[in-house]
């Protein structure tokens, strides 16, 4: 049984509330365009859309400092965008162009920006978790005051890397905010079909880590919980596990006939869509008019178009450079 859509007053200043709305819309429209471009063969390879889950990245990323570390999965377009990676560089990366944030080498699953402390984009389920623990260990040893936010799906919690990472983060008291994006499915496998313990917080608590369970379809709930969690991790220097309960509206990736779930289930979750429920709350509070929403949507559409134009105009890497950086050059050899 799905909980009723989030309602009630939005406890933020209008500017901040509109920022959250704009960011969710930027992720949504950018990805809708990516799906279209995929159909045209402009974007190739794997493409995992975050549509439906936007409240999680939006609420959580706004709770972090720019100096904090972020590690994400292959469903990371929104996290990269809100970390400040320009949409132009993201789109160029999707196209595989040299102007992309990973120089066209990574594609959709490997958006990366060391300067903005976005450490992937990782195609391996659970692959980001040990990286997050390593980053947090470095920060602890250096006394940097940073925390590391690590996003992963509930499917990653069946991986050994999850258990090893939680254990070491707890044992060594490392400042990691584990953000589980529980969208109920790992590709075609429903959580209850593959896990004996489906209360994810119980699993995390077994490591002695503090936990919280959050409505991931409600950007207000996500942001409030993430802010409190970030503060707790920063002050205590210890890990915390947050489960964001969410749902993806699209297929797992572009190759997925979706035989494992009913249309009716998807439609029911869509009634809890984070963009329209948040807009409705803002309208009810006289913080947003329909014309404001339409103007915002037009602005976002222009940003998306600029990103596509930039990617189209980008260059392919020269063939003779394709092997560069694949292996570390031997000392003394020319790269
Ligand atoms: C180690 C590993 N095993 C299997 C895969 C294939 N695979 C890609 S995505 C995925 C499902 C992961 O589900 P979840 O962690 O819930 O994230 P979601 O896709 O739902 O965001 C699987 C099994 C992989 N990429 N890496
Ligand atoms: Mg999942």
Short mmCIF file of C-alpha atoms and ligand atoms in Angstrom, two decimals:
data_model
loop_
_atom_site.label_atom_id
_atom_site.label_comp_id
_atom_site.label_asym_id
_atom_site.label_seq_id
_atom_site.Cartn_x
_atom_site.Cartn_y
_atom_site.Cartn_z
CA UNK A 1 0.00 0.00 0.00
CA UNK A 2 1.50 3.31 -1.09
CA UNK A 3 1.27 6.23 1.34
CA UNK A 4 -0.83 9.24 0.27
CA UNK A 5 0.98 12.02 -1.64
CA UNK A 6 2.92 14.50 0.50
CA UNK A 7 0.85 17.53 1.42
CA UNK A 8 0.83 20.43 3.85
CA UNK A 9 2.81 23.65 4.05
CA UNK A 10 6.31 23.94 2.62
CA UNK A 11 8.43 25.34 5.47
CA UNK A 12 10.95 27.22 3.30
CA UNK A 13 11.49 30.74 2.01
CA UNK A 14 10.00 31.12 -1.49
CA UNK A 15 13.41 31.46 -3.20
CA UNK A 16 14.71 28.23 -1.76
CA UNK A 17 11.47 26.37 -2.46
CA UNK A 18 11.59 27.50 -6.08
CA UNK A 19 15.25 26.46 -6.31
CA UNK A 20 14.28 22.93 -5.26
CA UNK A 21 11.45 22.88 -7.79
CA UNK A 22 13.71 24.23 -10.55
CA UNK A 23 16.38 21.62 -9.82
CA UNK A 24 13.93 18.72 -9.90
CA UNK A 25 12.61 20.04 -13.20
CA UNK A 26 16.13 20.46 -14.63
CA UNK A 27 16.87 16.80 -13.91
CA UNK A 28 13.52 15.69 -15.35
CA UNK A 29 13.70 17.68 -18.57
CA UNK A 30 17.38 16.89 -19.15
CA UNK A 31 16.65 13.17 -18.86
CA UNK A 32 13.51 13.29 -21.00
CA UNK A 33 15.69 14.83 -23.69
CA UNK A 34 18.31 12.12 -23.17
CA UNK A 35 15.67 9.44 -23.74
CA UNK A 36 14.66 11.18 -26.97
CA UNK A 37 18.28 11.48 -28.12
CA UNK A 38 18.83 7.83 -27.31
CA UNK A 39 15.99 6.96 -29.67
CA UNK A 40 17.78 8.98 -32.36
CA UNK A 41 21.07 7.15 -31.78
CA UNK A 42 22.82 10.32 -30.57
CA UNK A 43 23.36 8.80 -27.14
CA UNK A 44 24.44 5.17 -27.13
CA UNK A 45 25.48 2.52 -24.64
CA UNK A 46 23.68 2.27 -21.31
CA UNK A 47 21.32 4.96 -20.07
CA UNK A 48 19.60 4.72 -16.68
CA UNK A 49 17.06 7.43 -16.01
CA UNK A 50 16.30 8.88 -12.58
CA UNK A 51 12.80 10.05 -13.57
CA UNK A 52 10.51 9.78 -10.53
CA UNK A 53 13.40 9.84 -8.03
CA UNK A 54 14.39 13.50 -8.43
CA UNK A 55 13.37 14.53 -4.90
CA UNK A 56 16.14 12.37 -3.41
CA UNK A 57 19.13 13.91 -5.19
CA UNK A 58 17.61 17.38 -5.00
CA UNK A 59 16.82 17.36 -1.29
CA UNK A 60 20.06 15.62 -0.34
CA UNK A 61 22.49 17.54 -2.55
CA UNK A 62 21.18 20.84 -1.18
CA UNK A 63 22.07 19.66 2.32
CA UNK A 64 25.78 19.20 1.50
CA UNK A 65 28.62 21.70 1.38
CA UNK A 66 30.46 22.22 -1.90
CA UNK A 67 33.61 20.84 -0.21
CA UNK A 68 31.96 17.52 0.70
CA UNK A 69 32.52 14.42 -1.43
CA UNK A 70 29.81 12.78 -3.50
CA UNK A 71 29.89 9.23 -4.82
CA UNK A 72 26.98 7.96 -6.90
CA UNK A 73 25.86 5.12 -9.17
CA UNK A 74 25.18 4.79 -12.87
CA UNK A 75 21.83 6.57 -12.20
CA UNK A 76 23.72 9.75 -11.40
CA UNK A 77 22.81 12.40 -13.98
CA UNK A 78 20.84 14.41 -11.41
CA UNK A 79 23.53 14.18 -8.75
CA UNK A 80 26.12 15.47 -11.21
CA UNK A 81 23.91 18.33 -12.34
CA UNK A 82 23.19 19.48 -8.79
CA UNK A 83 26.84 19.15 -7.82
CA UNK A 84 27.32 21.97 -10.31
CA UNK A 85 28.58 20.07 -13.34
CA UNK A 86 27.26 22.21 -16.22
CA UNK A 87 24.45 20.58 -18.19
CA UNK A 88 26.53 21.23 -21.32
CA UNK A 89 29.39 19.06 -20.01
CA UNK A 90 26.96 16.34 -18.92
CA UNK A 91 25.24 16.25 -22.30
CA UNK A 92 28.57 16.24 -24.16
CA UNK A 93 29.61 13.27 -22.00
CA UNK A 94 26.38 11.46 -22.90
CA UNK A 95 27.26 11.96 -26.57
CA UNK A 96 30.81 10.70 -25.95
CA UNK A 97 32.34 14.03 -27.00
CA UNK A 98 35.69 15.38 -25.85
CA UNK A 99 34.01 18.35 -24.15
CA UNK A 100 32.21 16.00 -21.75
CA UNK A 101 32.98 16.05 -18.02
CA UNK A 102 34.86 12.75 -18.39
CA UNK A 103 36.28 13.78 -21.79
CA UNK A 104 33.80 11.49 -23.52
CA UNK A 105 35.47 8.42 -22.05
CA UNK A 106 32.80 7.60 -19.48
CA UNK A 107 29.37 8.18 -20.94
CA UNK A 108 26.16 8.21 -18.96
CA UNK A 109 27.35 5.86 -16.19
CA UNK A 110 30.67 7.58 -15.47
CA UNK A 111 30.05 11.28 -14.96
CA UNK A 112 33.02 12.52 -12.97
CA UNK A 113 34.32 15.89 -11.82
CA UNK A 114 37.18 15.83 -9.35
CA UNK A 115 37.18 19.62 -8.99
CA UNK A 116 33.58 19.54 -7.81
CA UNK A 117 34.37 16.45 -5.74
CA UNK A 118 32.00 14.20 -7.68
CA UNK A 119 33.82 10.85 -7.60
CA UNK A 120 31.55 9.01 -10.05
CA UNK A 121 29.34 7.64 -11.60
CA UNK A 122 30.10 3.93 -11.17
CA UNK A 123 28.78 1.06 -13.31
CA UNK A 124 29.47 -1.58 -10.69
CA UNK A 125 26.60 -2.19 -8.27
CA UNK A 126 28.01 -1.39 -4.82
CA UNK A 127 31.25 -0.17 -6.40
CA UNK A 128 30.98 3.33 -4.94
CA UNK A 129 30.68 2.17 -1.33
CA UNK A 130 34.33 1.24 -0.71
CA UNK A 131 35.42 4.38 -2.55
CA UNK A 132 33.30 6.47 -0.17
CA UNK A 133 34.86 4.75 2.82
CA UNK A 134 38.34 5.43 1.44
CA UNK A 135 37.55 9.09 0.83
CA UNK A 136 36.16 9.44 4.34
CA UNK A 137 39.22 7.72 5.82
CA UNK A 138 41.47 10.20 4.01
CA UNK A 139 39.37 13.09 5.32
CA UNK A 140 39.46 11.78 8.85
CA UNK A 141 43.24 11.38 8.74
CA UNK A 142 43.66 14.85 7.27
CA UNK A 143 41.12 16.44 9.62
CA UNK A 144 39.44 18.12 6.66
CA UNK A 145 35.96 18.42 8.19
CA UNK A 146 34.44 17.05 4.99
CA UNK A 147 31.86 14.35 4.87
CA UNK A 148 31.22 11.89 2.04
CA UNK A 149 27.72 11.28 0.74
CA UNK A 150 27.44 7.92 -0.98
CA UNK A 151 24.33 7.19 -3.08
CA UNK A 152 23.45 3.61 -4.02
CA UNK A 153 20.41 1.48 -4.78
CA UNK A 154 18.83 -1.05 -2.43
CA UNK A 155 20.17 -3.77 -4.75
CA UNK A 156 23.70 -2.83 -3.66
CA UNK A 157 22.83 -3.91 -0.13
CA UNK A 158 23.01 -7.54 -1.24
CA UNK A 159 26.63 -7.07 -2.30
CA UNK A 160 29.61 -7.96 -0.13
CA UNK A 161 30.97 -4.46 -0.69
CA UNK A 162 28.03 -3.03 1.27
CA UNK A 163 28.78 -5.15 4.35
CA UNK A 164 32.51 -4.52 4.21
CA UNK A 165 31.99 -0.78 3.77
CA UNK A 166 29.44 -0.45 6.57
CA UNK A 167 31.63 -2.47 8.90
CA UNK A 168 34.76 -0.40 8.30
CA UNK A 169 32.91 2.92 8.36
CA UNK A 170 31.41 2.02 11.73
CA UNK A 171 34.55 0.40 13.16
CA UNK A 172 36.86 3.25 12.15
CA UNK A 173 34.21 5.92 12.84
CA UNK A 174 34.26 7.53 9.40
CA UNK A 175 32.10 10.48 8.28
CA UNK A 176 30.04 8.80 5.55
CA UNK A 177 26.39 9.51 4.86
CA UNK A 178 25.11 6.34 3.22
CA UNK A 179 22.14 7.34 1.06
CA UNK A 180 20.18 4.31 -0.08
CA UNK A 181 17.81 5.09 -2.93
CA UNK A 182 15.28 2.33 -2.37
CA UNK A 183 13.20 2.21 -5.54
CA UNK A 184 12.04 -1.34 -4.74
CA UNK A 185 13.70 -3.00 -7.74
CA UNK A 186 17.19 -4.04 -8.70
CA UNK A 187 16.76 -4.29 -12.46
CA UNK A 188 13.89 -6.81 -12.67
CA UNK A 189 14.25 -8.16 -9.13
CA UNK A 190 11.88 -6.91 -6.48
CA UNK A 191 13.47 -6.42 -3.06
CA UNK A 192 11.29 -9.07 -1.41
CA UNK A 193 12.29 -11.68 -4.00
CA UNK A 194 15.97 -11.44 -3.25
CA UNK A 195 16.39 -10.30 0.35
CA UNK A 196 15.40 -12.07 3.55
CA UNK A 197 15.46 -8.79 5.48
CA UNK A 198 13.56 -6.09 3.59
CA UNK A 199 13.74 -3.50 6.35
CA UNK A 200 16.96 -1.91 5.09
CA UNK A 201 17.50 0.14 8.24
CA UNK A 202 17.60 -3.06 10.29
CA UNK A 203 20.42 -4.30 8.08
CA UNK A 204 22.38 -1.09 8.52
CA UNK A 205 21.72 -0.97 12.26
CA UNK A 206 23.36 -4.40 12.58
CA UNK A 207 26.67 -2.59 12.06
CA UNK A 208 25.94 -0.19 14.90
CA UNK A 209 25.22 2.62 12.45
CA UNK A 210 22.49 5.22 13.11
CA UNK A 211 19.63 5.06 10.61
CA UNK A 212 16.64 6.99 9.31
CA UNK A 213 13.82 6.14 6.90
CA UNK A 214 12.59 8.94 4.68
CA UNK A 215 9.77 9.53 2.18
CA UNK A 216 11.91 9.91 -0.92
CA UNK A 217 9.01 11.23 -3.02
CA UNK A 218 8.79 14.36 -0.87
CA UNK A 219 11.58 16.85 -1.45
CA UNK A 220 10.80 18.59 1.86
CA UNK A 221 11.08 15.36 3.84
CA UNK A 222 14.29 14.47 2.01
CA UNK A 223 15.88 17.85 2.52
CA UNK A 224 14.97 18.08 6.21
CA UNK A 225 16.19 14.55 6.91
CA UNK A 226 19.37 15.04 4.87
CA UNK A 227 20.18 18.30 6.63
CA UNK A 228 19.84 16.68 10.03
CA UNK A 229 21.83 13.65 8.86
CA UNK A 230 24.64 15.76 7.38
CA UNK A 231 24.89 17.72 10.62
CA UNK A 232 25.01 14.55 12.69
CA UNK A 233 27.71 12.97 10.52
CA UNK A 234 29.77 16.16 10.52
CA UNK A 235 29.51 16.67 14.27
CA UNK A 236 29.96 13.08 15.36
CA UNK A 237 32.41 12.10 12.61
CA UNK A 238 30.49 8.81 12.43
CA UNK A 239 28.52 7.19 9.64
CA UNK A 240 24.75 7.36 9.20
CA UNK A 241 22.49 5.33 6.94
CA UNK A 242 19.46 7.00 5.35
CA UNK A 243 16.90 5.00 3.39
CA UNK A 244 15.03 7.15 0.89
CA UNK A 245 11.89 5.33 -0.24
CA UNK A 246 11.34 6.19 -3.85
CA UNK A 247 10.28 4.78 -7.22
CA UNK A 248 11.51 5.00 -10.77
CA UNK A 249 8.81 5.78 -13.30
CA UNK A 250 10.80 4.55 -16.30
CA UNK A 251 12.37 1.24 -17.14
CA UNK A 252 15.59 0.18 -15.38
CA UNK A 253 17.59 1.22 -18.46
CA UNK A 254 16.78 1.65 -22.09
CA UNK A 255 16.73 -2.15 -22.55
CA UNK A 256 14.02 -3.37 -20.20
CA UNK A 257 10.58 -4.70 -21.22
CA UNK A 258 9.40 -4.21 -17.58
CA UNK A 259 7.76 -7.61 -17.26
CA UNK A 260 8.30 -7.67 -13.50
CA UNK A 261 5.84 -4.97 -12.42
CA UNK A 262 2.24 -4.00 -13.15
CA UNK A 263 1.34 -0.88 -15.03
CA UNK A 264 -1.16 -0.10 -12.27
CA UNK A 265 1.65 -0.04 -9.70
CA UNK A 266 3.63 2.45 -11.78
CA UNK A 267 0.55 4.61 -12.31
CA UNK A 268 -0.19 4.60 -8.58
CA UNK A 269 3.34 5.75 -7.76
CA UNK A 270 3.07 8.47 -10.39
CA UNK A 271 0.34 10.08 -8.30
CA UNK A 272 3.14 10.72 -5.80
CA UNK A 273 5.41 12.29 -8.44
CA UNK A 274 7.79 14.67 -6.64
CA UNK A 275 7.46 17.54 -9.09
CA UNK A 276 3.70 17.81 -9.34
CA UNK A 277 3.02 17.19 -5.64
CA UNK A 278 5.56 19.85 -4.64
CA UNK A 279 4.19 22.31 -7.21
CA UNK A 280 0.67 21.71 -5.91
CA UNK A 281 1.78 22.46 -2.35
CA UNK A 282 3.52 25.66 -3.43
CA UNK A 283 0.43 26.73 -5.37
CA UNK A 284 -1.83 26.04 -2.38
CA UNK A 285 0.42 28.33 -0.34
CA UNK A 286 0.42 31.08 -2.97
CA UNK A 287 4.14 30.59 -3.52
CA UNK A 288 3.70 29.57 -7.16
CA UNK A 289 1.27 30.42 -9.94
CA UNK A 290 0.70 28.29 -13.02
CA UNK A 291 2.35 30.99 -15.15
CA UNK A 292 5.43 30.93 -12.90
CA UNK A 293 5.68 27.19 -13.41
CA UNK A 294 5.34 27.54 -17.18
CA UNK A 295 8.01 30.28 -17.27
CA UNK A 296 10.36 28.10 -15.22
CA UNK A 297 9.70 25.17 -17.52
CA UNK A 298 10.54 27.35 -20.55
CA UNK A 299 13.80 28.47 -18.92
CA UNK A 300 14.72 24.86 -18.22
CA UNK A 301 13.86 23.87 -21.80
CA UNK A 302 16.27 26.56 -23.02
CA UNK A 303 19.04 25.25 -20.75
CA UNK A 304 18.46 21.75 -22.13
CA UNK A 305 18.55 23.01 -25.70
CA UNK A 306 21.82 24.87 -25.06
CA UNK A 307 23.27 21.65 -23.65
CA UNK A 308 22.20 19.66 -26.72
CA UNK A 309 23.63 22.30 -29.09
CA UNK A 310 26.90 22.24 -27.15
CA UNK A 311 27.10 18.45 -27.34
CA UNK A 312 26.26 18.41 -31.05
CA UNK A 313 29.00 20.95 -31.74
CA UNK A 314 31.54 18.98 -29.68
CA UNK A 315 34.38 16.93 -31.13
CA UNK A 316 35.17 13.25 -31.11
CA UNK A 317 38.49 12.26 -29.60
CA UNK A 318 41.14 11.72 -32.26
CA UNK A 319 41.59 8.02 -33.03
CA UNK A 320 45.33 8.19 -32.28
CA UNK A 321 44.49 9.39 -28.74
CA UNK A 322 42.09 6.60 -27.87
CA UNK A 323 44.65 4.55 -25.95
CA UNK A 324 45.97 7.52 -24.02
CA UNK A 325 45.44 7.13 -20.24
CA UNK A 326 44.40 3.51 -20.59
CA UNK A 327 47.67 2.36 -19.01
CA UNK A 328 50.02 4.42 -16.87
CA UNK A 329 53.08 5.14 -19.04
CA UNK A 330 56.22 3.35 -17.94
CA UNK A 331 58.74 5.65 -16.25
CA UNK A 332 60.87 7.31 -18.88
CA UNK A 333 58.53 6.54 -21.80
CA UNK A 334 56.70 9.23 -23.71
CA UNK A 335 52.92 9.06 -23.28
C1 LIG B 1 28.48 -6.09 -9.40
C2 LIG B 1 27.38 -5.94 -10.40
N1 LIG B 1 26.48 -6.93 -10.53
C3 LIG B 1 25.47 -6.81 -11.42
C4 LIG B 1 25.39 -5.71 -12.23
C5 LIG B 1 24.23 -5.57 -13.22
N2 LIG B 1 23.28 -4.59 -12.68
C6 LIG B 1 23.29 -3.33 -13.14
S1 LIG B 1 22.16 -2.39 -12.34
C7 LIG B 1 21.64 -3.66 -11.38
C8 LIG B 1 20.54 -3.46 -10.37
C9 LIG B 1 20.93 -2.62 -9.22
O1 LIG B 1 19.78 -2.21 -8.52
P1 LIG B 1 19.83 -1.13 -7.40
O2 LIG B 1 21.11 -1.23 -6.64
O3 LIG B 1 18.58 -1.26 -6.62
O4 LIG B 1 19.87 0.27 -8.18
P2 LIG B 1 18.78 0.88 -9.18
O5 LIG B 1 19.16 0.44 -10.54
O6 LIG B 1 17.45 0.39 -8.76
O7 LIG B 1 18.93 2.36 -9.03
C10 LIG B 1 22.34 -4.82 -11.70
C11 LIG B 1 22.12 -6.12 -11.04
C12 LIG B 1 26.37 -4.71 -12.09
N3 LIG B 1 26.37 -3.59 -12.83
N4 LIG B 1 27.35 -4.84 -11.16
MG1 LIG B 2 16.79 -0.29 -6.89
#
